[in-house]
Tab-separated table of C-alpha atoms in Angstrom:
chain	number	residue	atom	x	y	z
A	1	MET	CA	157.452	-127.916	-200.616
A	2	ALA	CA	155.478	-129.421	-203.508
A	3	ILE	CA	151.809	-130.198	-202.773
A	4	SER	CA	149.225	-131.682	-205.131
A	5	ILE	CA	145.890	-133.487	-204.996
A	6	ASP	CA	144.331	-136.103	-207.268
A	7	ASP	CA	141.060	-138.011	-207.273
A	8	PHE	CA	141.631	-141.585	-206.196
A	9	GLY	CA	139.102	-142.764	-208.736
A	10	CYS	CA	136.853	-144.999	-206.610
A	11	THR	CA	134.421	-142.602	-204.986
A	12	ASP	CA	130.818	-143.484	-204.141
A	13	ASN	CA	127.868	-141.707	-202.560
A	14	THR	CA	129.230	-142.162	-199.014
A	15	GLN	CA	132.733	-140.773	-199.475
A	16	GLN	CA	135.207	-139.079	-201.779
A	17	GLU	CA	138.762	-140.367	-201.939
A	18	TYR	CA	141.868	-138.412	-202.855
A	19	ILE	CA	145.624	-138.749	-202.876
A	20	VAL	CA	147.300	-135.669	-201.442
A	21	THR	CA	151.017	-135.562	-202.172
A	22	VAL	CA	153.376	-133.611	-199.931
A	23	ASP	CA	156.820	-133.669	-201.564
A	24	ASP	CA	157.291	-137.415	-202.114
A	25	GLU	CA	154.782	-138.579	-199.493
A	26	CYS	CA	151.280	-139.665	-200.516
A	27	ILE	CA	148.417	-139.330	-198.040
A	28	ASN	CA	145.298	-141.406	-198.660
A	29	THR	CA	142.477	-139.015	-197.841
A	30	ILE	CA	138.797	-139.808	-197.292
A	31	VAL	CA	136.101	-137.121	-197.109
A	32	THR	CA	132.749	-138.187	-195.674
A	33	HIS	CA	129.753	-137.278	-193.535
A	34	TYR	CA	128.683	-140.911	-193.055
A	35	THR	CA	129.116	-142.470	-189.614
A	36	SER	CA	129.788	-145.911	-191.116
A	37	VAL	CA	132.782	-144.592	-193.058
A	38	VAL	CA	134.144	-142.920	-189.920
A	39	LYS	CA	133.746	-146.194	-188.011
A	40	ASP	CA	135.544	-148.186	-190.731
A	41	TRP	CA	138.409	-145.674	-190.893
A	42	ILE	CA	138.931	-145.713	-187.126
A	43	GLU	CA	138.799	-149.518	-186.971
A	44	GLU	CA	141.414	-149.749	-189.729
A	45	ILE	CA	143.704	-147.274	-187.979
A	46	GLU	CA	143.327	-149.049	-184.637
A	47	TYR	CA	144.146	-152.399	-186.254
A	48	ILE	CA	147.165	-151.163	-188.220
A	49	HIS	CA	148.604	-149.332	-185.207
A	50	ARG	CA	147.404	-151.685	-182.453
A	51	PHE	CA	150.924	-152.230	-181.115
A	52	ARG	CA	151.549	-148.488	-180.804
A	53	ILE	CA	148.200	-148.058	-179.049
A	54	ASN	CA	149.029	-150.845	-176.624
A	55	ARG	CA	152.292	-149.061	-175.755
A	56	GLY	CA	150.659	-145.641	-175.537
A	57	LYS	CA	152.665	-144.374	-178.517
A	58	MET	CA	149.906	-143.604	-181.008
A	59	VAL	CA	150.079	-140.040	-182.387
A	60	VAL	CA	147.072	-138.551	-184.201
A	61	GLY	CA	147.117	-135.220	-186.017
A	62	LEU	CA	143.929	-133.315	-185.146
A	63	ASP	CA	142.503	-130.137	-186.638
A	64	VAL	CA	139.071	-128.568	-187.181
A	65	GLU	CA	137.561	-126.046	-189.573
A	66	TRP	CA	134.369	-124.002	-189.465
A	67	ARG	CA	132.634	-121.365	-191.529
A	68	PRO	CA	134.055	-117.923	-190.626
A	69	GLN	CA	131.840	-115.224	-189.162
A	70	MET	CA	130.891	-112.576	-191.717
A	71	GLN	CA	129.259	-110.201	-189.231
A	72	ARG	CA	130.232	-108.997	-185.796
A	73	ASN	CA	128.211	-109.795	-182.674
A	74	MET	CA	126.920	-113.036	-184.178
A	75	PRO	CA	127.260	-116.468	-182.540
A	76	ARG	CA	130.263	-118.436	-183.754
A	77	ASN	CA	129.501	-121.050	-186.371
A	78	PRO	CA	129.950	-124.645	-185.176
A	79	VAL	CA	132.793	-126.872	-186.280
A	80	ALA	CA	132.019	-128.097	-189.788
A	81	VAL	CA	135.000	-130.365	-190.461
A	82	ILE	CA	137.155	-132.565	-188.236
A	83	GLN	CA	140.477	-133.780	-189.637
A	84	LEU	CA	142.345	-136.794	-188.280
A	85	CYS	CA	145.647	-138.064	-189.648
A	86	VAL	CA	147.776	-141.046	-188.712
A	87	GLY	CA	150.754	-141.811	-190.915
A	88	HIS	CA	149.652	-141.607	-194.535
A	89	ARG	CA	145.940	-141.930	-193.841
A	90	CYS	CA	143.721	-138.901	-193.339
A	91	LEU	CA	140.019	-138.637	-192.533
A	92	ILE	CA	138.107	-135.432	-193.234
A	93	PHE	CA	134.776	-135.777	-191.436
A	94	GLN	CA	132.018	-133.311	-192.322
A	95	VAL	CA	130.489	-133.447	-188.871
A	96	LEU	CA	128.068	-130.598	-189.547
A	97	ARG	CA	126.557	-132.630	-192.388
A	98	CYS	CA	126.154	-135.723	-190.237
A	99	GLY	CA	122.963	-136.565	-188.387
A	100	GLY	CA	124.897	-137.243	-185.173
A	101	VAL	CA	128.373	-137.814	-183.823
A	102	PRO	CA	129.473	-141.444	-184.310
A	103	LEU	CA	130.046	-143.457	-181.151
A	104	SER	CA	133.276	-144.719	-182.721
A	105	LEU	CA	134.595	-141.142	-182.875
A	106	LEU	CA	133.519	-140.413	-179.295
A	107	GLU	CA	135.414	-143.460	-178.052
A	108	PHE	CA	138.453	-142.801	-180.249
A	109	LEU	CA	138.901	-139.239	-179.009
A	110	ARG	CA	138.545	-140.423	-175.409
A	111	ASN	CA	141.202	-143.118	-175.777
A	112	GLU	CA	144.007	-142.116	-173.399
A	113	ASP	CA	146.425	-144.430	-175.219
A	114	CYS	CA	146.302	-142.036	-178.182
A	115	THR	CA	147.962	-138.617	-178.199
A	116	PHE	CA	146.112	-136.007	-180.262
A	117	VAL	CA	148.382	-133.230	-181.483
A	118	GLY	CA	147.753	-129.861	-183.079
A	119	VAL	CA	148.724	-126.211	-183.044
A	120	GLY	CA	146.616	-124.291	-180.542
A	121	ILE	CA	144.776	-127.529	-179.939
A	122	ALA	CA	143.203	-126.364	-176.669
A	123	GLY	CA	140.942	-124.000	-178.597
A	124	ASP	CA	139.899	-126.767	-180.988
A	125	VAL	CA	139.250	-129.166	-178.107
A	126	ASN	CA	137.106	-126.596	-176.312
A	127	LYS	CA	135.113	-125.887	-179.451
A	128	LEU	CA	134.506	-129.590	-180.094
A	129	TRP	CA	133.122	-129.893	-176.577
A	130	GLU	CA	130.953	-126.767	-176.861
A	131	ASP	CA	129.560	-127.699	-180.271
A	132	TYR	CA	129.226	-131.489	-180.018
A	133	GLU	CA	130.202	-132.546	-176.471
A	134	LEU	CA	133.195	-134.350	-177.964
A	135	ASP	CA	135.845	-134.917	-175.310
A	136	VAL	CA	139.515	-135.240	-176.309
A	137	SER	CA	141.243	-136.996	-173.421
A	138	ASN	CA	144.918	-136.603	-174.322
A	139	ALA	CA	145.706	-133.438	-176.308
A	140	VAL	CA	149.182	-131.949	-176.785
A	141	ASP	CA	149.895	-128.480	-178.177
A	142	LEU	CA	152.716	-128.741	-180.701
A	143	ARG	CA	153.815	-125.164	-180.013
A	144	PHE	CA	154.782	-125.865	-176.418
A	145	LEU	CA	156.209	-129.270	-177.280
A	146	ALA	CA	158.441	-127.766	-179.975
A	147	ALA	CA	159.525	-124.906	-177.710
A	148	ASP	CA	160.501	-127.331	-174.948
A	149	GLU	CA	162.330	-129.715	-177.284
A	150	THR	CA	164.273	-127.018	-179.158
A	151	GLU	CA	164.549	-124.442	-176.340
A	152	CYS	CA	163.225	-121.827	-178.781
A	153	ARG	CA	160.660	-119.835	-176.805
A	154	TRP	CA	159.264	-118.073	-179.891
A	155	MET	CA	157.702	-121.363	-180.953
A	156	ARG	CA	155.147	-121.016	-178.146
A	157	ASN	CA	153.360	-118.450	-180.331
A	158	ALA	CA	154.106	-119.962	-183.752
A	159	GLY	CA	151.611	-121.225	-186.309
A	160	ILE	CA	151.829	-124.543	-188.099
A	161	ALA	CA	153.604	-122.995	-191.099
A	162	ALA	CA	156.421	-121.637	-188.933
A	163	LEU	CA	156.712	-124.858	-186.928
A	164	SER	CA	156.796	-126.992	-190.080
A	165	ARG	CA	159.524	-124.841	-191.563
A	166	ALA	CA	161.630	-124.841	-188.379
A	167	VAL	CA	161.182	-128.477	-187.298
A	168	LEU	CA	160.458	-130.382	-190.523
A	169	GLY	CA	162.141	-128.136	-193.067
A	170	LYS	CA	158.857	-127.915	-194.970
A	171	ALA	CA	157.554	-124.528	-196.116
A	172	ILE	CA	153.807	-124.296	-196.718
A	173	ARG	CA	151.410	-121.620	-197.873
A	174	LYS	CA	148.040	-121.148	-196.197
A	175	PRO	CA	145.937	-119.156	-198.685
A	176	ARG	CA	143.497	-116.869	-196.899
A	177	SER	CA	140.942	-117.588	-199.632
A	178	VAL	CA	140.841	-121.221	-198.447
A	179	THR	CA	141.205	-120.484	-194.738
A	180	MET	CA	138.172	-118.182	-194.878
A	181	SER	CA	136.137	-120.330	-197.269
A	182	ASP	CA	132.774	-121.974	-196.592
A	183	TRP	CA	133.629	-125.185	-194.753
A	184	SER	CA	129.950	-126.042	-194.323
A	185	ARG	CA	129.350	-126.665	-198.024
A	186	ALA	CA	127.987	-130.058	-199.057
A	187	ARG	CA	131.008	-130.957	-201.179
A	188	LEU	CA	134.377	-129.530	-200.287
A	189	THR	CA	136.533	-128.198	-203.087
A	190	LYS	CA	139.852	-129.840	-203.927
A	191	GLU	CA	141.590	-126.797	-202.501
A	192	GLN	CA	139.769	-127.254	-199.195
A	193	VAL	CA	140.514	-130.982	-199.077
A	194	GLN	CA	144.199	-130.379	-199.782
A	195	TYR	CA	144.390	-127.613	-197.159
A	196	ALA	CA	142.631	-129.708	-194.502
A	197	CYS	CA	144.710	-132.799	-195.196
A	198	VAL	CA	148.043	-130.972	-195.177
A	199	ASP	CA	147.287	-129.313	-191.819
A	200	ALA	CA	146.424	-132.654	-190.206
A	201	PHE	CA	149.357	-134.468	-191.833
A	202	LEU	CA	151.907	-131.860	-190.754
A	203	SER	CA	150.450	-131.943	-187.237
A	204	PHE	CA	150.988	-135.696	-187.204
A	205	GLU	CA	154.526	-135.367	-188.569
A	206	LEU	CA	155.423	-132.729	-185.981
A	207	GLY	CA	154.025	-134.909	-183.207
A	208	ARG	CA	155.919	-137.939	-184.502
A	209	VAL	CA	159.241	-136.132	-184.857
A	210	LEU	CA	158.884	-134.393	-181.488
A	211	ARG	CA	157.764	-137.638	-179.811
A	212	ALA	CA	154.514	-136.226	-178.456
A	213	TYR	CA	153.645	-139.361	-176.500
A	214	ASN	CA	154.851	-139.889	-172.932
């Protein structure tokens, strides 16, 4: 699978914009720590997909990243980045850099007409609650969904790379150097943005293909 990232060319002091390309699909990606940008992104998504929301068929890829622990017996670092992806639009929200959690995000994650999908999503949901009291009302673990749909029990313990290869026919690499990088930094590297976007996009694609909604 071919993956690349390019600057969109219209960044300002509130956000950075990129185009992440996965094979022949282009994902418009916004990176921000501003609540106003988060609000605008959510409003756009809710407008574009209003008919899916009204029918309870809105799938949202959800993932989180945080700075890894470098020493044992230390408290876990809080979530630094929240990724949301719907279709070819991805938001990478640097929540740790924000002064507070936007009300728009609180309400979006609580919307029971949306289905939030991810691999091992229960752990992410728990951490979002512990760190920020963010409640995700309707979360679906792609591992169990894929195992039930394909009757392949091994998928219950699979990671997103294995699920993407088996279900979507897309092989991805997850470099440890990026996985274990500093997600709390003020400006994410292109490698981090690409990594975060691809995880959220593939989560969305898996949820869409597997029909995660009821």
